[in-house]
């Protein structure tokens, strides 16, 4: 089988946010979609390495900010490549809160959708959450960004480097060494070895 078939699937990009014990946190995910209309339900798959994952496991609630094509790379740096364990993810960003008390991005989001978890499935590296849609609002309502658009337009162009090794196609992190371990996880964005290319 040609593994490239998987690249033909389309994905959106979202800030997934949660609140637990008075703490806010959020991360970037690309796996969110409506699965049923009656009841109105969505699924999200979240990497267990994300602090937000543990918060949703405890609180059972989250918001999804559906990012717009105009979203700057800095949003991905903040929410995708930094851990809520180390930085206050909200500083410098305009946010609002839904009825569930959880923040969502006010700028750069076409809509926000609130979810209440009804079921979880352990997928190994990720947890799949099935959730009732409990609230939401159209914000910019323009063009939601796709993963493909992000790769072509939002992500900074790759700089030339003298380094030898492997580059993470998601965030640009370079692993200097040979070979790249099969179970390697990018320390910046938490993607696996399959998302690295040889340089
Ligand atoms: Fe990375």
JSON list of C-alpha atoms and ligand atoms in Angstrom, two decimals:
[
{"chain": "A", "resi": 1, "resn": "UNK", "atom": "CA", "xyz": [0.00, 0.00, 0.00]},
{"chain": "A", "resi": 2, "resn": "UNK", "atom": "CA", "xyz": [1.12, 3.57, -0.71]},
{"chain": "A", "resi": 3, "resn": "UNK", "atom": "CA", "xyz": [1.16, 5.36, 2.65]},
{"chain": "A", "resi": 4, "resn": "UNK", "atom": "CA", "xyz": [0.76, 8.67, 0.82]},
{"chain": "A", "resi": 5, "resn": "UNK", "atom": "CA", "xyz": [-2.95, 7.90, 0.42]},
{"chain": "A", "resi": 6, "resn": "UNK", "atom": "CA", "xyz": [-3.35, 9.25, 3.94]},
{"chain": "A", "resi": 7, "resn": "UNK", "atom": "CA", "xyz": [-2.16, 12.69, 2.79]},
{"chain": "A", "resi": 8, "resn": "UNK", "atom": "CA", "xyz": [-5.20, 12.94, 0.51]},
{"chain": "A", "resi": 9, "resn": "UNK", "atom": "CA", "xyz": [-7.55, 13.23, 3.48]},
{"chain": "A", "resi": 10, "resn": "UNK", "atom": "CA", "xyz": [-8.53, 16.80, 4.40]},
{"chain": "A", "resi": 11, "resn": "UNK", "atom": "CA", "xyz": [-8.32, 18.22, 7.91]},
{"chain": "A", "resi": 12, "resn": "UNK", "atom": "CA", "xyz": [-9.14, 21.48, 9.61]},
{"chain": "A", "resi": 13, "resn": "UNK", "atom": "CA", "xyz": [-7.07, 23.09, 12.34]},
{"chain": "A", "resi": 14, "resn": "UNK", "atom": "CA", "xyz": [-8.46, 24.00, 15.73]},
{"chain": "A", "resi": 15, "resn": "UNK", "atom": "CA", "xyz": [-7.47, 25.39, 19.09]},
{"chain": "A", "resi": 16, "resn": "UNK", "atom": "CA", "xyz": [-8.83, 22.91, 21.60]},
{"chain": "A", "resi": 17, "resn": "UNK", "atom": "CA", "xyz": [-9.27, 24.56, 25.00]},
{"chain": "A", "resi": 18, "resn": "UNK", "atom": "CA", "xyz": [-10.13, 23.34, 28.48]},
{"chain": "A", "resi": 19, "resn": "UNK", "atom": "CA", "xyz": [-10.35, 24.57, 32.04]},
{"chain": "A", "resi": 20, "resn": "UNK", "atom": "CA", "xyz": [-9.69, 22.51, 35.13]},
{"chain": "A", "resi": 21, "resn": "UNK", "atom": "CA", "xyz": [-9.02, 23.56, 38.72]},
{"chain": "A", "resi": 22, "resn": "UNK", "atom": "CA", "xyz": [-9.02, 27.24, 37.74]},
{"chain": "A", "resi": 23, "resn": "UNK", "atom": "CA", "xyz": [-6.36, 26.71, 35.08]},
{"chain": "A", "resi": 24, "resn": "UNK", "atom": "CA", "xyz": [-6.81, 27.43, 31.37]},
{"chain": "A", "resi": 25, "resn": "UNK", "atom": "CA", "xyz": [-5.00, 25.57, 28.66]},
{"chain": "A", "resi": 26, "resn": "UNK", "atom": "CA", "xyz": [-5.25, 24.88, 24.96]},
{"chain": "A", "resi": 27, "resn": "UNK", "atom": "CA", "xyz": [-3.55, 22.95, 22.18]},
{"chain": "A", "resi": 28, "resn": "UNK", "atom": "CA", "xyz": [-3.78, 22.57, 18.41]},
{"chain": "A", "resi": 29, "resn": "UNK", "atom": "CA", "xyz": [-5.59, 19.59, 16.93]},
{"chain": "A", "resi": 30, "resn": "UNK", "atom": "CA", "xyz": [-6.53, 18.69, 13.37]},
{"chain": "A", "resi": 31, "resn": "UNK", "atom": "CA", "xyz": [-8.95, 15.87, 14.08]},
{"chain": "A", "resi": 32, "resn": "UNK", "atom": "CA", "xyz": [-12.39, 17.26, 14.82]},
{"chain": "A", "resi": 33, "resn": "UNK", "atom": "CA", "xyz": [-15.58, 16.56, 12.96]},
{"chain": "A", "resi": 34, "resn": "UNK", "atom": "CA", "xyz": [-19.31, 16.25, 13.33]},
{"chain": "A", "resi": 35, "resn": "UNK", "atom": "CA", "xyz": [-20.34, 12.60, 13.40]},
{"chain": "A", "resi": 36, "resn": "UNK", "atom": "CA", "xyz": [-24.11, 12.81, 14.04]},
{"chain": "A", "resi": 37, "resn": "UNK", "atom": "CA", "xyz": [-26.70, 15.57, 13.73]},
{"chain": "A", "resi": 38, "resn": "UNK", "atom": "CA", "xyz": [-29.40, 14.19, 16.02]},
{"chain": "A", "resi": 39, "resn": "UNK", "atom": "CA", "xyz": [-28.07, 14.31, 18.65]},
{"chain": "A", "resi": 40, "resn": "UNK", "atom": "CA", "xyz": [-25.53, 16.85, 17.48]},
{"chain": "A", "resi": 41, "resn": "UNK", "atom": "CA", "xyz": [-22.21, 15.18, 18.25]},
{"chain": "A", "resi": 42, "resn": "UNK", "atom": "CA", "xyz": [-18.57, 15.63, 17.34]},
{"chain": "A", "resi": 43, "resn": "UNK", "atom": "CA", "xyz": [-15.43, 13.61, 17.86]},
{"chain": "A", "resi": 44, "resn": "UNK", "atom": "CA", "xyz": [-11.95, 14.91, 18.63]},
{"chain": "A", "resi": 45, "resn": "UNK", "atom": "CA", "xyz": [-8.74, 12.87, 18.87]},
{"chain": "A", "resi": 46, "resn": "UNK", "atom": "CA", "xyz": [-6.18, 14.29, 21.28]},
{"chain": "A", "resi": 47, "resn": "UNK", "atom": "CA", "xyz": [-2.57, 13.24, 21.84]},
{"chain": "A", "resi": 48, "resn": "UNK", "atom": "CA", "xyz": [-2.09, 12.07, 25.43]},
{"chain": "A", "resi": 49, "resn": "UNK", "atom": "CA", "xyz": [1.14, 14.09, 25.65]},
{"chain": "A", "resi": 50, "resn": "UNK", "atom": "CA", "xyz": [-0.90, 17.29, 25.60]},
{"chain": "A", "resi": 51, "resn": "UNK", "atom": "CA", "xyz": [-1.66, 18.76, 29.02]},
{"chain": "A", "resi": 52, "resn": "UNK", "atom": "CA", "xyz": [-5.09, 19.74, 27.62]},
{"chain": "A", "resi": 53, "resn": "UNK", "atom": "CA", "xyz": [-5.82, 16.02, 27.15]},
{"chain": "A", "resi": 54, "resn": "UNK", "atom": "CA", "xyz": [-5.58, 15.35, 30.89]},
{"chain": "A", "resi": 55, "resn": "UNK", "atom": "CA", "xyz": [-7.70, 18.38, 31.71]},
{"chain": "A", "resi": 56, "resn": "UNK", "atom": "CA", "xyz": [-10.52, 17.17, 29.42]},
{"chain": "A", "resi": 57, "resn": "UNK", "atom": "CA", "xyz": [-10.26, 13.68, 30.91]},
{"chain": "A", "resi": 58, "resn": "UNK", "atom": "CA", "xyz": [-10.94, 15.25, 34.32]},
{"chain": "A", "resi": 59, "resn": "UNK", "atom": "CA", "xyz": [-13.42, 18.01, 33.44]},
{"chain": "A", "resi": 60, "resn": "UNK", "atom": "CA", "xyz": [-15.31, 16.35, 30.58]},
{"chain": "A", "resi": 61, "resn": "UNK", "atom": "CA", "xyz": [-15.69, 19.64, 28.74]},
{"chain": "A", "resi": 62, "resn": "UNK", "atom": "CA", "xyz": [-13.89, 21.61, 26.02]},
{"chain": "A", "resi": 63, "resn": "UNK", "atom": "CA", "xyz": [-14.22, 24.32, 23.41]},
{"chain": "A", "resi": 64, "resn": "UNK", "atom": "CA", "xyz": [-13.05, 24.16, 19.82]},
{"chain": "A", "resi": 65, "resn": "UNK", "atom": "CA", "xyz": [-12.00, 27.39, 18.11]},
{"chain": "A", "resi": 66, "resn": "UNK", "atom": "CA", "xyz": [-12.30, 26.78, 14.36]},
{"chain": "A", "resi": 67, "resn": "UNK", "atom": "CA", "xyz": [-9.28, 28.67, 13.01]},
{"chain": "A", "resi": 68, "resn": "UNK", "atom": "CA", "xyz": [-9.56, 31.00, 10.01]},
{"chain": "A", "resi": 69, "resn": "UNK", "atom": "CA", "xyz": [-7.13, 31.16, 7.07]},
{"chain": "A", "resi": 70, "resn": "UNK", "atom": "CA", "xyz": [-5.93, 34.54, 8.40]},
{"chain": "A", "resi": 71, "resn": "UNK", "atom": "CA", "xyz": [-4.53, 32.96, 11.57]},
{"chain": "A", "resi": 72, "resn": "UNK", "atom": "CA", "xyz": [-0.84, 33.90, 12.06]},
{"chain": "A", "resi": 73, "resn": "UNK", "atom": "CA", "xyz": [1.85, 31.28, 12.67]},
{"chain": "A", "resi": 74, "resn": "UNK", "atom": "CA", "xyz": [2.28, 32.68, 16.20]},
{"chain": "A", "resi": 75, "resn": "UNK", "atom": "CA", "xyz": [-0.99, 31.00, 17.21]},
{"chain": "A", "resi": 76, "resn": "UNK", "atom": "CA", "xyz": [0.45, 27.63, 16.21]},
{"chain": "A", "resi": 77, "resn": "UNK", "atom": "CA", "xyz": [3.69, 28.39, 18.03]},
{"chain": "A", "resi": 78, "resn": "UNK", "atom": "CA", "xyz": [1.86, 29.29, 21.21]},
{"chain": "A", "resi": 79, "resn": "UNK", "atom": "CA", "xyz": [-0.80, 26.60, 21.26]},
{"chain": "A", "resi": 80, "resn": "UNK", "atom": "CA", "xyz": [0.93, 23.90, 19.27]},
{"chain": "A", "resi": 81, "resn": "UNK", "atom": "CA", "xyz": [4.60, 24.04, 20.16]},
{"chain": "A", "resi": 82, "resn": "UNK", "atom": "CA", "xyz": [4.64, 25.23, 23.77]},
{"chain": "A", "resi": 83, "resn": "UNK", "atom": "CA", "xyz": [3.33, 23.38, 26.80]},
{"chain": "A", "resi": 84, "resn": "UNK", "atom": "CA", "xyz": [0.79, 24.80, 29.20]},
{"chain": "A", "resi": 85, "resn": "UNK", "atom": "CA", "xyz": [3.00, 23.31, 31.88]},
{"chain": "A", "resi": 86, "resn": "UNK", "atom": "CA", "xyz": [5.63, 25.97, 31.03]},
{"chain": "A", "resi": 87, "resn": "UNK", "atom": "CA", "xyz": [3.83, 29.05, 29.72]},
{"chain": "A", "resi": 88, "resn": "UNK", "atom": "CA", "xyz": [0.54, 30.90, 30.19]},
{"chain": "A", "resi": 89, "resn": "UNK", "atom": "CA", "xyz": [-0.96, 30.15, 26.82]},
{"chain": "A", "resi": 90, "resn": "UNK", "atom": "CA", "xyz": [-3.46, 33.00, 26.97]},
{"chain": "A", "resi": 91, "resn": "UNK", "atom": "CA", "xyz": [-1.11, 35.92, 27.56]},
{"chain": "A", "resi": 92, "resn": "UNK", "atom": "CA", "xyz": [-1.27, 38.33, 24.66]},
{"chain": "A", "resi": 93, "resn": "UNK", "atom": "CA", "xyz": [-4.35, 36.76, 23.06]},
{"chain": "A", "resi": 94, "resn": "UNK", "atom": "CA", "xyz": [-7.88, 38.15, 23.04]},
{"chain": "A", "resi": 95, "resn": "UNK", "atom": "CA", "xyz": [-10.22, 35.50, 24.37]},
{"chain": "A", "resi": 96, "resn": "UNK", "atom": "CA", "xyz": [-13.86, 35.15, 25.35]},
{"chain": "A", "resi": 97, "resn": "UNK", "atom": "CA", "xyz": [-15.48, 32.51, 27.51]},
{"chain": "A", "resi": 98, "resn": "UNK", "atom": "CA", "xyz": [-18.40, 30.26, 26.68]},
{"chain": "A", "resi": 99, "resn": "UNK", "atom": "CA", "xyz": [-21.21, 29.37, 29.11]},
{"chain": "A", "resi": 100, "resn": "UNK", "atom": "CA", "xyz": [-19.03, 26.47, 30.26]},
{"chain": "A", "resi": 101, "resn": "UNK", "atom": "CA", "xyz": [-16.42, 28.98, 31.50]},
{"chain": "A", "resi": 102, "resn": "UNK", "atom": "CA", "xyz": [-13.83, 27.73, 29.00]},
{"chain": "A", "resi": 103, "resn": "UNK", "atom": "CA", "xyz": [-12.07, 30.27, 26.78]},
{"chain": "A", "resi": 104, "resn": "UNK", "atom": "CA", "xyz": [-12.13, 30.39, 23.01]},
{"chain": "A", "resi": 105, "resn": "UNK", "atom": "CA", "xyz": [-10.15, 32.58, 20.62]},
{"chain": "A", "resi": 106, "resn": "UNK", "atom": "CA", "xyz": [-11.93, 35.79, 19.71]},
{"chain": "A", "resi": 107, "resn": "UNK", "atom": "CA", "xyz": [-9.61, 36.72, 16.85]},
{"chain": "A", "resi": 108, "resn": "UNK", "atom": "CA", "xyz": [-8.67, 34.32, 14.05]},
{"chain": "A", "resi": 109, "resn": "UNK", "atom": "CA", "xyz": [-11.62, 31.96, 14.71]},
{"chain": "A", "resi": 110, "resn": "UNK", "atom": "CA", "xyz": [-14.53, 31.41, 12.33]},
{"chain": "A", "resi": 111, "resn": "UNK", "atom": "CA", "xyz": [-16.59, 29.83, 15.08]},
{"chain": "A", "resi": 112, "resn": "UNK", "atom": "CA", "xyz": [-16.35, 28.22, 18.45]},
{"chain": "A", "resi": 113, "resn": "UNK", "atom": "CA", "xyz": [-18.07, 24.97, 19.39]},
{"chain": "A", "resi": 114, "resn": "UNK", "atom": "CA", "xyz": [-18.51, 23.74, 22.96]},
{"chain": "A", "resi": 115, "resn": "UNK", "atom": "CA", "xyz": [-18.43, 20.02, 23.68]},
{"chain": "A", "resi": 116, "resn": "UNK", "atom": "CA", "xyz": [-19.42, 17.86, 26.64]},
{"chain": "A", "resi": 117, "resn": "UNK", "atom": "CA", "xyz": [-17.82, 14.42, 26.61]},
{"chain": "A", "resi": 118, "resn": "UNK", "atom": "CA", "xyz": [-20.19, 11.46, 26.48]},
{"chain": "A", "resi": 119, "resn": "UNK", "atom": "CA", "xyz": [-17.69, 8.69, 25.73]},
{"chain": "A", "resi": 120, "resn": "UNK", "atom": "CA", "xyz": [-13.94, 8.14, 25.41]},
{"chain": "A", "resi": 121, "resn": "UNK", "atom": "CA", "xyz": [-11.97, 5.51, 23.55]},
{"chain": "A", "resi": 122, "resn": "UNK", "atom": "CA", "xyz": [-8.31, 4.75, 24.28]},
{"chain": "A", "resi": 123, "resn": "UNK", "atom": "CA", "xyz": [-6.40, 4.75, 20.97]},
{"chain": "A", "resi": 124, "resn": "UNK", "atom": "CA", "xyz": [-2.92, 4.25, 22.42]},
{"chain": "A", "resi": 125, "resn": "UNK", "atom": "CA", "xyz": [-1.12, 7.51, 21.62]},
{"chain": "A", "resi": 126, "resn": "UNK", "atom": "CA", "xyz": [-4.43, 9.42, 21.53]},
{"chain": "A", "resi": 127, "resn": "UNK", "atom": "CA", "xyz": [-7.82, 9.43, 23.18]},
{"chain": "A", "resi": 128, "resn": "UNK", "atom": "CA", "xyz": [-10.92, 9.74, 21.03]},
{"chain": "A", "resi": 129, "resn": "UNK", "atom": "CA", "xyz": [-13.58, 11.87, 22.69]},
{"chain": "A", "resi": 130, "resn": "UNK", "atom": "CA", "xyz": [-17.22, 11.68, 21.57]},
{"chain": "A", "resi": 131, "resn": "UNK", "atom": "CA", "xyz": [-19.04, 14.80, 22.71]},
{"chain": "A", "resi": 132, "resn": "UNK", "atom": "CA", "xyz": [-22.43, 16.48, 22.67]},
{"chain": "A", "resi": 133, "resn": "UNK", "atom": "CA", "xyz": [-22.37, 19.97, 21.16]},
{"chain": "A", "resi": 134, "resn": "UNK", "atom": "CA", "xyz": [-23.73, 22.18, 23.94]},
{"chain": "A", "resi": 135, "resn": "UNK", "atom": "CA", "xyz": [-23.04, 25.70, 22.69]},
{"chain": "A", "resi": 136, "resn": "UNK", "atom": "CA", "xyz": [-21.37, 27.62, 19.91]},
{"chain": "A", "resi": 137, "resn": "UNK", "atom": "CA", "xyz": [-21.26, 30.80, 17.93]},
{"chain": "A", "resi": 138, "resn": "UNK", "atom": "CA", "xyz": [-20.19, 31.92, 14.47]},
{"chain": "A", "resi": 139, "resn": "UNK", "atom": "CA", "xyz": [-17.38, 34.45, 14.89]},
{"chain": "A", "resi": 140, "resn": "UNK", "atom": "CA", "xyz": [-15.50, 35.56, 11.74]},
{"chain": "A", "resi": 141, "resn": "UNK", "atom": "CA", "xyz": [-17.51, 33.09, 9.66]},
{"chain": "A", "resi": 142, "resn": "UNK", "atom": "CA", "xyz": [-15.11, 33.27, 6.70]},
{"chain": "A", "resi": 143, "resn": "UNK", "atom": "CA", "xyz": [-12.77, 30.54, 5.44]},
{"chain": "A", "resi": 144, "resn": "UNK", "atom": "CA", "xyz": [-11.79, 27.89, 7.98]},
{"chain": "A", "resi": 145, "resn": "UNK", "atom": "CA", "xyz": [-8.15, 26.94, 7.52]},
{"chain": "A", "resi": 146, "resn": "UNK", "atom": "CA", "xyz": [-7.29, 23.47, 6.26]},
{"chain": "A", "resi": 147, "resn": "UNK", "atom": "CA", "xyz": [-4.13, 21.56, 7.10]},
{"chain": "A", "resi": 148, "resn": "UNK", "atom": "CA", "xyz": [-3.13, 21.78, 3.44]},
{"chain": "A", "resi": 149, "resn": "UNK", "atom": "CA", "xyz": [-3.52, 25.59, 3.45]},
{"chain": "A", "resi": 150, "resn": "UNK", "atom": "CA", "xyz": [-1.38, 25.76, 6.60]},
{"chain": "A", "resi": 151, "resn": "UNK", "atom": "CA", "xyz": [1.40, 23.73, 4.96]},
{"chain": "A", "resi": 152, "resn": "UNK", "atom": "CA", "xyz": [1.37, 25.92, 1.81]},
{"chain": "A", "resi": 153, "resn": "UNK", "atom": "CA", "xyz": [0.78, 29.40, 3.24]},
{"chain": "A", "resi": 154, "resn": "UNK", "atom": "CA", "xyz": [0.96, 29.76, 7.01]},
{"chain": "A", "resi": 155, "resn": "UNK", "atom": "CA", "xyz": [4.04, 27.79, 7.96]},
{"chain": "A", "resi": 156, "resn": "UNK", "atom": "CA", "xyz": [7.30, 29.78, 7.48]},
{"chain": "A", "resi": 157, "resn": "UNK", "atom": "CA", "xyz": [9.34, 28.74, 4.47]},
{"chain": "A", "resi": 158, "resn": "UNK", "atom": "CA", "xyz": [12.11, 26.28, 5.29]},
{"chain": "A", "resi": 159, "resn": "UNK", "atom": "CA", "xyz": [15.49, 27.92, 5.82]},
{"chain": "A", "resi": 160, "resn": "UNK", "atom": "CA", "xyz": [18.64, 26.46, 4.37]},
{"chain": "A", "resi": 161, "resn": "UNK", "atom": "CA", "xyz": [20.75, 24.74, 7.00]},
{"chain": "A", "resi": 162, "resn": "UNK", "atom": "CA", "xyz": [24.16, 23.10, 7.26]},
{"chain": "A", "resi": 163, "resn": "UNK", "atom": "CA", "xyz": [22.71, 20.65, 9.75]},
{"chain": "A", "resi": 164, "resn": "UNK", "atom": "CA", "xyz": [22.39, 16.99, 8.80]},
{"chain": "A", "resi": 165, "resn": "UNK", "atom": "CA", "xyz": [19.59, 14.80, 9.99]},
{"chain": "A", "resi": 166, "resn": "UNK", "atom": "CA", "xyz": [15.81, 14.99, 9.86]},
{"chain": "A", "resi": 167, "resn": "UNK", "atom": "CA", "xyz": [13.41, 17.92, 9.86]},
{"chain": "A", "resi": 168, "resn": "UNK", "atom": "CA", "xyz": [9.92, 17.86, 11.40]},
{"chain": "A", "resi": 169, "resn": "UNK", "atom": "CA", "xyz": [7.52, 18.79, 8.59]},
{"chain": "A", "resi": 170, "resn": "UNK", "atom": "CA", "xyz": [5.05, 20.16, 11.12]},
{"chain": "A", "resi": 171, "resn": "UNK", "atom": "CA", "xyz": [7.15, 22.63, 13.12]},
{"chain": "A", "resi": 172, "resn": "UNK", "atom": "CA", "xyz": [10.64, 22.66, 11.58]},
{"chain": "A", "resi": 173, "resn": "UNK", "atom": "CA", "xyz": [12.52, 21.06, 14.49]},
{"chain": "A", "resi": 174, "resn": "UNK", "atom": "CA", "xyz": [15.75, 19.36, 13.33]},
{"chain": "A", "resi": 175, "resn": "UNK", "atom": "CA", "xyz": [16.95, 16.05, 14.72]},
{"chain": "A", "resi": 176, "resn": "UNK", "atom": "CA", "xyz": [20.71, 15.80, 14.19]},
{"chain": "A", "resi": 177, "resn": "UNK", "atom": "CA", "xyz": [21.61, 12.16, 13.91]},
{"chain": "A", "resi": 178, "resn": "UNK", "atom": "CA", "xyz": [21.33, 9.03, 11.83]},
{"chain": "A", "resi": 179, "resn": "UNK", "atom": "CA", "xyz": [19.08, 7.15, 11.77]},
{"chain": "A", "resi": 180, "resn": "UNK", "atom": "CA", "xyz": [15.97, 8.80, 13.18]},
{"chain": "A", "resi": 181, "resn": "UNK", "atom": "CA", "xyz": [14.62, 6.39, 15.82]},
{"chain": "A", "resi": 182, "resn": "UNK", "atom": "CA", "xyz": [11.29, 4.87, 14.71]},
{"chain": "A", "resi": 183, "resn": "UNK", "atom": "CA", "xyz": [9.63, 5.81, 17.97]},
{"chain": "A", "resi": 184, "resn": "UNK", "atom": "CA", "xyz": [11.00, 9.37, 17.93]},
{"chain": "A", "resi": 185, "resn": "UNK", "atom": "CA", "xyz": [8.55, 12.05, 19.08]},
{"chain": "A", "resi": 186, "resn": "UNK", "atom": "CA", "xyz": [9.19, 15.68, 18.10]},
{"chain": "A", "resi": 187, "resn": "UNK", "atom": "CA", "xyz": [10.00, 17.52, 21.37]},
{"chain": "A", "resi": 188, "resn": "UNK", "atom": "CA", "xyz": [8.38, 20.70, 20.04]},
{"chain": "A", "resi": 189, "resn": "UNK", "atom": "CA", "xyz": [5.08, 19.63, 18.44]},
{"chain": "A", "resi": 190, "resn": "UNK", "atom": "CA", "xyz": [4.77, 15.99, 19.61]},
{"chain": "A", "resi": 191, "resn": "UNK", "atom": "CA", "xyz": [4.43, 14.51, 16.11]},
{"chain": "A", "resi": 192, "resn": "UNK", "atom": "CA", "xyz": [6.06, 11.16, 15.35]},
{"chain": "A", "resi": 193, "resn": "UNK", "atom": "CA", "xyz": [8.88, 9.97, 13.10]},
{"chain": "A", "resi": 194, "resn": "UNK", "atom": "CA", "xyz": [6.54, 9.63, 10.08]},
{"chain": "A", "resi": 195, "resn": "UNK", "atom": "CA", "xyz": [6.24, 13.44, 10.01]},
{"chain": "A", "resi": 196, "resn": "UNK", "atom": "CA", "xyz": [10.02, 13.91, 9.59]},
{"chain": "A", "resi": 197, "resn": "UNK", "atom": "CA", "xyz": [11.91, 14.30, 6.29]},
{"chain": "A", "resi": 198, "resn": "UNK", "atom": "CA", "xyz": [15.59, 13.73, 5.64]},
{"chain": "A", "resi": 199, "resn": "UNK", "atom": "CA", "xyz": [17.72, 16.87, 5.09]},
{"chain": "B", "resi": 1, "resn": "LIG", "atom": "FE1", "xyz": [7.65, 19.10, 15.28]}
]
